[in-house]
Short mmCIF file of C-alpha atoms and ligand atoms in Angstrom, two decimals:
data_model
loop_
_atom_site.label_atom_id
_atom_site.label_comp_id
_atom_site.label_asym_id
_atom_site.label_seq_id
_atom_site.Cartn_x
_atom_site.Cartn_y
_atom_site.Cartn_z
CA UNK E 1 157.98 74.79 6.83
CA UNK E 2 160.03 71.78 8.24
CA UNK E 3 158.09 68.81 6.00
CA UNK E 4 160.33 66.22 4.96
CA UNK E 5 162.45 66.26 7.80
CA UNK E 6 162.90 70.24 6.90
CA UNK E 7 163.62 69.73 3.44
CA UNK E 8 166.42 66.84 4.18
CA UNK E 9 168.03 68.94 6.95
CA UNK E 10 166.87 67.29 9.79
CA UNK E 11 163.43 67.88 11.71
CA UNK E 12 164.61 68.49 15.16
CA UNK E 13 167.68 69.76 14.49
CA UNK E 14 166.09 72.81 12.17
CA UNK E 15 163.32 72.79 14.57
CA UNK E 16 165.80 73.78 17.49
CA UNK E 17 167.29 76.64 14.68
CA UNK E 18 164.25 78.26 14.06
CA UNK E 19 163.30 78.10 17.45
CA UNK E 20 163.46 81.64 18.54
CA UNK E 21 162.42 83.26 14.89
CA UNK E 22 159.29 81.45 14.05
CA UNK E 23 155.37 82.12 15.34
CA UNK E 24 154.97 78.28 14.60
CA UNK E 25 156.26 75.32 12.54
CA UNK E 26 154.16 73.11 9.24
CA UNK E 27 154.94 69.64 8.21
CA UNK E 28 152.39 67.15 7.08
CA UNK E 29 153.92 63.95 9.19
CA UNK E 30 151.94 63.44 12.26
CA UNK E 31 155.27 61.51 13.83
CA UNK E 32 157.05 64.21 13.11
CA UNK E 33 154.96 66.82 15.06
CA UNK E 34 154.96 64.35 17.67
CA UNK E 35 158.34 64.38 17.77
CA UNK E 36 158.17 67.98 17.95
CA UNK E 37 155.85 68.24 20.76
CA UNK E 38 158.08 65.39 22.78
CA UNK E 39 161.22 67.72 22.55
CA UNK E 40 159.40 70.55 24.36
CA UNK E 41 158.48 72.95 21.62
CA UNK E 42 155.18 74.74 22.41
CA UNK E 43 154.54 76.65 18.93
CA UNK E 44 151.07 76.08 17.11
CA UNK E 45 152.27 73.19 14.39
CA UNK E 46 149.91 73.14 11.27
CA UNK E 47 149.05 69.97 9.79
CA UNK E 48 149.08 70.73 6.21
CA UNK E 49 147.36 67.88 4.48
CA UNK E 50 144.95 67.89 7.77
CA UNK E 51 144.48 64.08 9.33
CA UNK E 52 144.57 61.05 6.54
CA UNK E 53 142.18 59.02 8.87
CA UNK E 54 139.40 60.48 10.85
CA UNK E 55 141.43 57.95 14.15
CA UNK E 56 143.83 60.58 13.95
CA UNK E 57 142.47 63.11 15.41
CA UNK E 58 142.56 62.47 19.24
CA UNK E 59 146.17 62.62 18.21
CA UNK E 60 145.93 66.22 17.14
CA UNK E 61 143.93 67.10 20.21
CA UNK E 62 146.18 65.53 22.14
CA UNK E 63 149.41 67.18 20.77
CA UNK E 64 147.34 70.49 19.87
CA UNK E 65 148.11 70.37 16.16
CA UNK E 66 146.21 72.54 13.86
CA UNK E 67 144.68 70.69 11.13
CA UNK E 68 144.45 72.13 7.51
CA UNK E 69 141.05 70.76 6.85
CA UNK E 70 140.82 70.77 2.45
CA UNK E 71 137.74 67.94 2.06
CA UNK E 72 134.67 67.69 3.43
CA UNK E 73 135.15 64.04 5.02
CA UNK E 74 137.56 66.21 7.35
CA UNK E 75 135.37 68.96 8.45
CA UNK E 76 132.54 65.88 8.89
CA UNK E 77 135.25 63.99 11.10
CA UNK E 78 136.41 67.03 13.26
CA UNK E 79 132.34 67.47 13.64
CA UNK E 80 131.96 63.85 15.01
CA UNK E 81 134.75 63.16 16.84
CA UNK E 82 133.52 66.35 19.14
CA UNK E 83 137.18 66.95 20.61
CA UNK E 84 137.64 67.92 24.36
CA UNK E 85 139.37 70.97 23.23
CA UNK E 86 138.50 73.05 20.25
CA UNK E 87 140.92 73.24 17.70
CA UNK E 88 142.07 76.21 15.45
CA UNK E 89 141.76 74.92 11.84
CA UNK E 90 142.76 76.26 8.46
CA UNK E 91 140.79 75.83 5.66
CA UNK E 92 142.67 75.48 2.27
CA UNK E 93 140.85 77.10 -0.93
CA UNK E 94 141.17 75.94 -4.33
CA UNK E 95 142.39 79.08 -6.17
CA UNK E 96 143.83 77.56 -8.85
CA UNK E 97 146.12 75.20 -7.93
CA UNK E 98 143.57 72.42 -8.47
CA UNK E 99 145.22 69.76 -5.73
CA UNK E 100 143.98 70.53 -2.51
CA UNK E 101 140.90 72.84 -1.15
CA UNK E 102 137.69 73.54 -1.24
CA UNK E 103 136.06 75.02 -4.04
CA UNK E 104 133.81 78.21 -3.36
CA UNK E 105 130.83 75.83 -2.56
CA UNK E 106 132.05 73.62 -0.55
CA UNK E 107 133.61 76.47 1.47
CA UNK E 108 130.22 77.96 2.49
CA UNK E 109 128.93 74.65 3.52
CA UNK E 110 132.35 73.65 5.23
CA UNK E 111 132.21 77.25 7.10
CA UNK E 112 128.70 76.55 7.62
CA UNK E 113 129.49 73.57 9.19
CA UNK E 114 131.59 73.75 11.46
CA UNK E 115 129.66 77.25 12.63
CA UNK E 116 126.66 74.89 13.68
CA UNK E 117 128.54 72.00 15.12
CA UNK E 118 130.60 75.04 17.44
CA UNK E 119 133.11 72.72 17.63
CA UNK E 120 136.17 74.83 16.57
CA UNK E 121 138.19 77.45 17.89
CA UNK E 122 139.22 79.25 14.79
CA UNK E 123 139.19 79.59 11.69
CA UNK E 124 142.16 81.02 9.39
CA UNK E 125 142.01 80.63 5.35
CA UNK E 126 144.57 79.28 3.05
CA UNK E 127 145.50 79.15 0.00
CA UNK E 128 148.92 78.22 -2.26
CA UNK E 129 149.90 79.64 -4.98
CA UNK E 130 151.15 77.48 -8.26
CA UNK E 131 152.93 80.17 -9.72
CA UNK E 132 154.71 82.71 -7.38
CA UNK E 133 157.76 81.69 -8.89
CA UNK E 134 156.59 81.77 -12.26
CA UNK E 135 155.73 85.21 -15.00
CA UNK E 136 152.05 84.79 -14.65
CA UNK E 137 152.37 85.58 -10.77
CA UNK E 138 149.82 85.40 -8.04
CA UNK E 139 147.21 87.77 -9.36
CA UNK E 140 144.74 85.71 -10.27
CA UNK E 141 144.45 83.61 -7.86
CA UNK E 142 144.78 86.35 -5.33
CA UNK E 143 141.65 87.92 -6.71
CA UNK E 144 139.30 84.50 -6.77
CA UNK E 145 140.88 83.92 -3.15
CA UNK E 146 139.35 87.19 -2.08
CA UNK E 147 136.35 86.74 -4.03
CA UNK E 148 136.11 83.64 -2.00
CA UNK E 149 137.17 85.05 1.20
CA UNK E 150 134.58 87.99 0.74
CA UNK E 151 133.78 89.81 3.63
CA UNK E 152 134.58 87.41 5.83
CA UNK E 153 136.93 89.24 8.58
CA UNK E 154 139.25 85.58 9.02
CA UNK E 155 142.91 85.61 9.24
CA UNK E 156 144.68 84.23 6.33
CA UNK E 157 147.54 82.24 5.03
CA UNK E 158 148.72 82.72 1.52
CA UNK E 159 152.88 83.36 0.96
CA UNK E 160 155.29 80.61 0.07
CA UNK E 161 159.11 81.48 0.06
CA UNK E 162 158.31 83.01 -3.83
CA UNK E 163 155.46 84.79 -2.77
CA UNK E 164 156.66 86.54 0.16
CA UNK E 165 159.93 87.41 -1.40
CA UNK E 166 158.19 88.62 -5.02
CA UNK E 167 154.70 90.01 -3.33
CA UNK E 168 155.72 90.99 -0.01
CA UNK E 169 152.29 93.15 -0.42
CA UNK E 170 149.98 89.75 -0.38
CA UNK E 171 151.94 88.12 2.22
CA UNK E 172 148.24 87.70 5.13
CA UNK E 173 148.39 87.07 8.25
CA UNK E 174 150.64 84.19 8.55
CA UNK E 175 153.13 83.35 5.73
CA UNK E 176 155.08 79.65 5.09
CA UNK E 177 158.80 79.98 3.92
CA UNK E 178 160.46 76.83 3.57
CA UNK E 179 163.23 76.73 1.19
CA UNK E 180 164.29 79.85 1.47
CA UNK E 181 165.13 79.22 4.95
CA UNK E 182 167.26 76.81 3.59
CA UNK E 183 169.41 78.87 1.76
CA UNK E 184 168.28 78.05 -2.05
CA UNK E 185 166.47 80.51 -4.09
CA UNK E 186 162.48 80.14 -4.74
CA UNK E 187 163.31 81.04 -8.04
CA UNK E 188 166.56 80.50 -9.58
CA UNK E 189 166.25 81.34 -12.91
CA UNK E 190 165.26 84.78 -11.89
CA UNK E 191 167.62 85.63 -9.02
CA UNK E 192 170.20 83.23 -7.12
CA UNK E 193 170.18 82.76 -3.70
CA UNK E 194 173.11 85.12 -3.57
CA UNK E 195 171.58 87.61 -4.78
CA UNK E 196 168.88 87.30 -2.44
CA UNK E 197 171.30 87.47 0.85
CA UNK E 198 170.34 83.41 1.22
CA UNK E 199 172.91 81.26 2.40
CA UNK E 200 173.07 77.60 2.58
CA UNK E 201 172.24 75.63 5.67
CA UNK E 202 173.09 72.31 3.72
CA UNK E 203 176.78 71.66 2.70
CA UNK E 204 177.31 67.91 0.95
CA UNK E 205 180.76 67.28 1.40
CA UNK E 206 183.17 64.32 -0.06
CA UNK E 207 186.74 63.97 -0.76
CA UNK E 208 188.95 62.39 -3.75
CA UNK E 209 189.61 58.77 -2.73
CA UNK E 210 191.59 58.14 -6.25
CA UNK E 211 192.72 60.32 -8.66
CA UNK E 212 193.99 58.54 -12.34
CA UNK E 213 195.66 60.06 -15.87
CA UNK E 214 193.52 58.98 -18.74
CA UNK E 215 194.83 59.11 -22.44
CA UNK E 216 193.27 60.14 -25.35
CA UNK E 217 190.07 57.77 -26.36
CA UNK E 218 189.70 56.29 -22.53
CA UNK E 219 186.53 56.52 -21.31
CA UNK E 220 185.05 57.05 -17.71
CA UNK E 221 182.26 55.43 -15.42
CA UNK E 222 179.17 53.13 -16.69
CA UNK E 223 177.96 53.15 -20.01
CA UNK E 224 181.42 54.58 -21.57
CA UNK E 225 179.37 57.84 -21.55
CA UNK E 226 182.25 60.47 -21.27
CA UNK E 227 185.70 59.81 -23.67
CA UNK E 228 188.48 61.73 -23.17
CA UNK E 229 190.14 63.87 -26.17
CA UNK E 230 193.03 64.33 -24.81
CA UNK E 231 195.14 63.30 -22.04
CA UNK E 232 193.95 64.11 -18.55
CA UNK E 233 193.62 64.01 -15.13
CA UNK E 234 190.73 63.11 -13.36
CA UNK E 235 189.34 62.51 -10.22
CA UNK E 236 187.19 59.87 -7.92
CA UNK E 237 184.64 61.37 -5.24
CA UNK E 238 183.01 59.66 -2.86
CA UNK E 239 179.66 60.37 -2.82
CA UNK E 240 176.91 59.16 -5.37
CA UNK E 241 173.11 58.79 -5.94
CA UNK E 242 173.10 56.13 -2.90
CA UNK E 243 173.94 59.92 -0.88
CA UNK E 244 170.99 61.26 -2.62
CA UNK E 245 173.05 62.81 -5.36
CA UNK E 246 171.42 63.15 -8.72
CA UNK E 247 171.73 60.30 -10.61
CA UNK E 248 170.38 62.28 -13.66
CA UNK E 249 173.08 64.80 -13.52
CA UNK E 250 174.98 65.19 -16.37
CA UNK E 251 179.60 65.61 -17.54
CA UNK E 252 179.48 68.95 -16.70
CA UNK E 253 177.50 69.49 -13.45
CA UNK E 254 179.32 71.81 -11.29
CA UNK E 255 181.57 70.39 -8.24
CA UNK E 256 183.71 71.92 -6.27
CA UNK E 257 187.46 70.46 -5.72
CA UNK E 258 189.84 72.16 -3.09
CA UNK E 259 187.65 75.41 -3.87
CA UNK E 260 188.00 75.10 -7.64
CA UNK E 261 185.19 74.80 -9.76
CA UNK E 262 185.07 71.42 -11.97
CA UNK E 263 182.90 69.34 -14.21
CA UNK E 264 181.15 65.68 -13.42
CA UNK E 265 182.59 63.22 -16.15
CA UNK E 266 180.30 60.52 -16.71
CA UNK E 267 177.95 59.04 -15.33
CA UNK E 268 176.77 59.24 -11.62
CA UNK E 269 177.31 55.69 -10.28
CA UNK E 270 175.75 54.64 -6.42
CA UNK E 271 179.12 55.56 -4.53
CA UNK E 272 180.85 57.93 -6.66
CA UNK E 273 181.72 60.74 -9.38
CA UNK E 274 184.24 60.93 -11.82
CA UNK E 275 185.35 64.71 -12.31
CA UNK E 276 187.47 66.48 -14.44
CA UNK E 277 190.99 67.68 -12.29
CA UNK E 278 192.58 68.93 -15.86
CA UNK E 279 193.61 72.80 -15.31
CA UNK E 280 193.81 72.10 -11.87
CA UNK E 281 197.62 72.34 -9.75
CA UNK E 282 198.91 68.72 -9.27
CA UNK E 283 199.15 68.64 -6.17
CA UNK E 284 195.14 68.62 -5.80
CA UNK E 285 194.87 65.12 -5.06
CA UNK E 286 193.89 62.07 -2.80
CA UNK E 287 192.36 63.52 0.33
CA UNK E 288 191.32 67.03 -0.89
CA UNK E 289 187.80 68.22 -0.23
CA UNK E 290 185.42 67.78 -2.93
CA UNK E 291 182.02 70.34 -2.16
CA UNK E 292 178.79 68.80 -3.93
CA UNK E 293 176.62 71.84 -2.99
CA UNK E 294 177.23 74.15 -0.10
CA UNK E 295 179.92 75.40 1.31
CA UNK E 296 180.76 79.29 2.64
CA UNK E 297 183.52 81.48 1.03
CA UNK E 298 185.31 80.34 -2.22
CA UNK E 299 183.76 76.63 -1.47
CA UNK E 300 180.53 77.97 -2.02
CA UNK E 301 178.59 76.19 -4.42
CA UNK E 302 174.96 76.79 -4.81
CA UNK E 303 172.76 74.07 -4.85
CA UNK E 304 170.38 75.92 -7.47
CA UNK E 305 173.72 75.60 -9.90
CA UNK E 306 173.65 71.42 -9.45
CA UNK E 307 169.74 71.33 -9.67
CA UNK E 308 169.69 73.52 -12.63
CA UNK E 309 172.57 71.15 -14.75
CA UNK E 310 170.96 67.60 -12.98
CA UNK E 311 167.49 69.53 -14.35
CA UNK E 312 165.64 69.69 -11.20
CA UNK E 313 165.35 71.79 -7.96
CA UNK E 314 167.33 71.80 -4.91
CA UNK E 315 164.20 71.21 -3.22
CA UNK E 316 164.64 67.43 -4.23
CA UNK E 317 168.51 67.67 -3.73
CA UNK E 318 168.34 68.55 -0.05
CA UNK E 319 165.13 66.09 -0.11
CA UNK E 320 167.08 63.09 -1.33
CA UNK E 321 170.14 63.34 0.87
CA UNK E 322 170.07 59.72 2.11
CA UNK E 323 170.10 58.46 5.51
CA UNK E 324 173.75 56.47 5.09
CA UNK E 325 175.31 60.82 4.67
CA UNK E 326 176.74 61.25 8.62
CA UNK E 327 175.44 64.41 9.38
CA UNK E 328 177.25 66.78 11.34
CA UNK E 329 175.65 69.92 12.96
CA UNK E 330 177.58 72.96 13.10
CA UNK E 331 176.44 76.80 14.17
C1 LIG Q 401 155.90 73.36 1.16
C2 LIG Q 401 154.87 74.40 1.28
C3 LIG Q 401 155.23 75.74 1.39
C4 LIG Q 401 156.65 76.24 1.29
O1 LIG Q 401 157.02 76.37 -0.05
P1 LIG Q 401 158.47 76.93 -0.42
O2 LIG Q 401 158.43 77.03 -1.90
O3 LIG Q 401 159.45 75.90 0.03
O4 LIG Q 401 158.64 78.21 0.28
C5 LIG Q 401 154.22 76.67 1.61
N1 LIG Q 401 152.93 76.28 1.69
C6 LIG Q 401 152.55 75.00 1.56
C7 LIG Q 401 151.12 74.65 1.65
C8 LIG Q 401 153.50 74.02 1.35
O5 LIG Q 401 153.12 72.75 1.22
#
């Protein structure tokens, strides 16, 4: 899965990564499976949310993109528009998510369909699950995806990250990680990315820029939010929600100075964070490395840990990271 420029890390760039480990790459941007195609890359590339305008599709003949097809206007297009090569196309079922898919009778007449117009290669069935990271599981939607599927001998598509790492047993024919290839955990509250061997592609990384003593009763950043008790040090990062950091994160989301773990103070402003350097050695200062979420070794800090204090997902953290962050690609 490399939608949203692969989950804020960069389309090509993750592209090139997963070059030599992947059967094929998903994304719902048609420029960015363009851009795909332009830099060489020969895999099959699903469309996931199939073309938004039947005057797409030359495009996906053209580039030989493999449409999810979920309505009927888009099995009615791919029938007109009679392409010069057949495409493979997935169909997406309604299981149970209720957003995208065909529901069990639209999927007869959609098979249907496209079996009298013989205008398709293939056909491979989908479905997503709502809960894979959740208690109630995939069962049930497993069993009214088969029910659907019936004896129907078509390849299929089922597993996101939670799936295939909870149900390894349901995983079909093709499965669709995304964030787990990013190195966060499909689902945190149940096992940490750590625990799962994942490790972070992403590191957002800052330094102190000022540090200052505040006495008892001073307060720090908009709003007056965070007062100080006592005496204390505290520090200035560079980086705020104008770098896609969470402007809803609260005092006390994690941050790592110099490899020590630390509290936010305040409020999140557009360019910086205030955090908390009391406890710390003095000479952390000016200059030292502050580690927003990433890192290896003792700078690790896990993105699941910021999401889950800024309530929210690391999905949308590595999502967000805004376009002013210089990126630097290491191996
Ligand atoms: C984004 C997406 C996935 C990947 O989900 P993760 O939770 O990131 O593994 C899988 N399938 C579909 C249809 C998606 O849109």
């Amino acid at each position: 899965m490399v939608k949203a420029d692969a989950y804020g890390h960069g389309l090509l760039p993750a592209a090139r990564a997963l070059m030599d480990v992947t059967d094929g790459y998903a994304l719902v941007e048609l420029e960015g499976a363009i851009a795909l195609r332009d830099q060489g890359i020969g895999h099959p590339i699903l469309m996931l949310e199939g073309p938004y305008q039947a005057d797409e599709l030359p495009l996906f003949a053209e580039f030989d993109l493999t449409p999810v097809l979920h309505t009927m206007w888009q099995v009615e297009a791919l029938v007109d528009a009679c392409l010069p090569v057949r495409p493979a196309v997935y169909l997406k079922l309604n299981t149970g998510m209720n957003r995208l898919g065909f529901n069990e009778d639209e999927f007869t007449a959609a098979l249907a369909r496209l079996a009298a117009a013989d205008c398709i290669a293939s056909v491979t069935l989908m479905t997503h699950f709502a809960d894979a990271d959740e208690a109630r599981g995939i069962e049930r939607q497993l069993e009214r995806f088969r029910i659907m599927a019936g004896s129907r001998e078509l390849p299929v598509s089922l597993a996101n990250s939670a799936a295939l790492l909870r149900f390894p047993e349901a995983v079909g024919d093709w499965v669709r990680p995304g964030i787990m290839l990013y190195g966060a955990s499909p689902f945190p509250a149940m096992q940490s990315a750590a625990e799962l061997d994942l490790q972070p592609v992403m590191t957002l990384e800052s330094e102190l820029i000022a540090v200052r003593e505040l006495a008892p009763g001073d307060t720090v950043g908009y709003g007056s939010s965070f007062i100080a008790e006592q005496a204390m040090r505290v520090g200035v990062v560079a980086c705020g929600y104008a770098d896609g950091y969470p402007r809803h994160a609260p005092t006390g989301t994690p941050v790592r100075i110099a490899g020590q773990l630390v509290r936010t103070l305040g409020r999140v402003s557009m360019d910086k964070i205030c955090v908390d350097l009391s406890g710390l050695p003095s000479k952390v200062g000016v200059g030292d490395t502050a580690t927003l979420w990433g890192g290896v070794g003792d700078m690790y800090l896990a993105a699941d840990d910021v999401a889950a204090a800024a309530g929210t997902v690391a999905y949308e953290l590595f999502c967000a990271l805004a376009a002013r962050v210089p990126v630097i690609e290491v191996s």
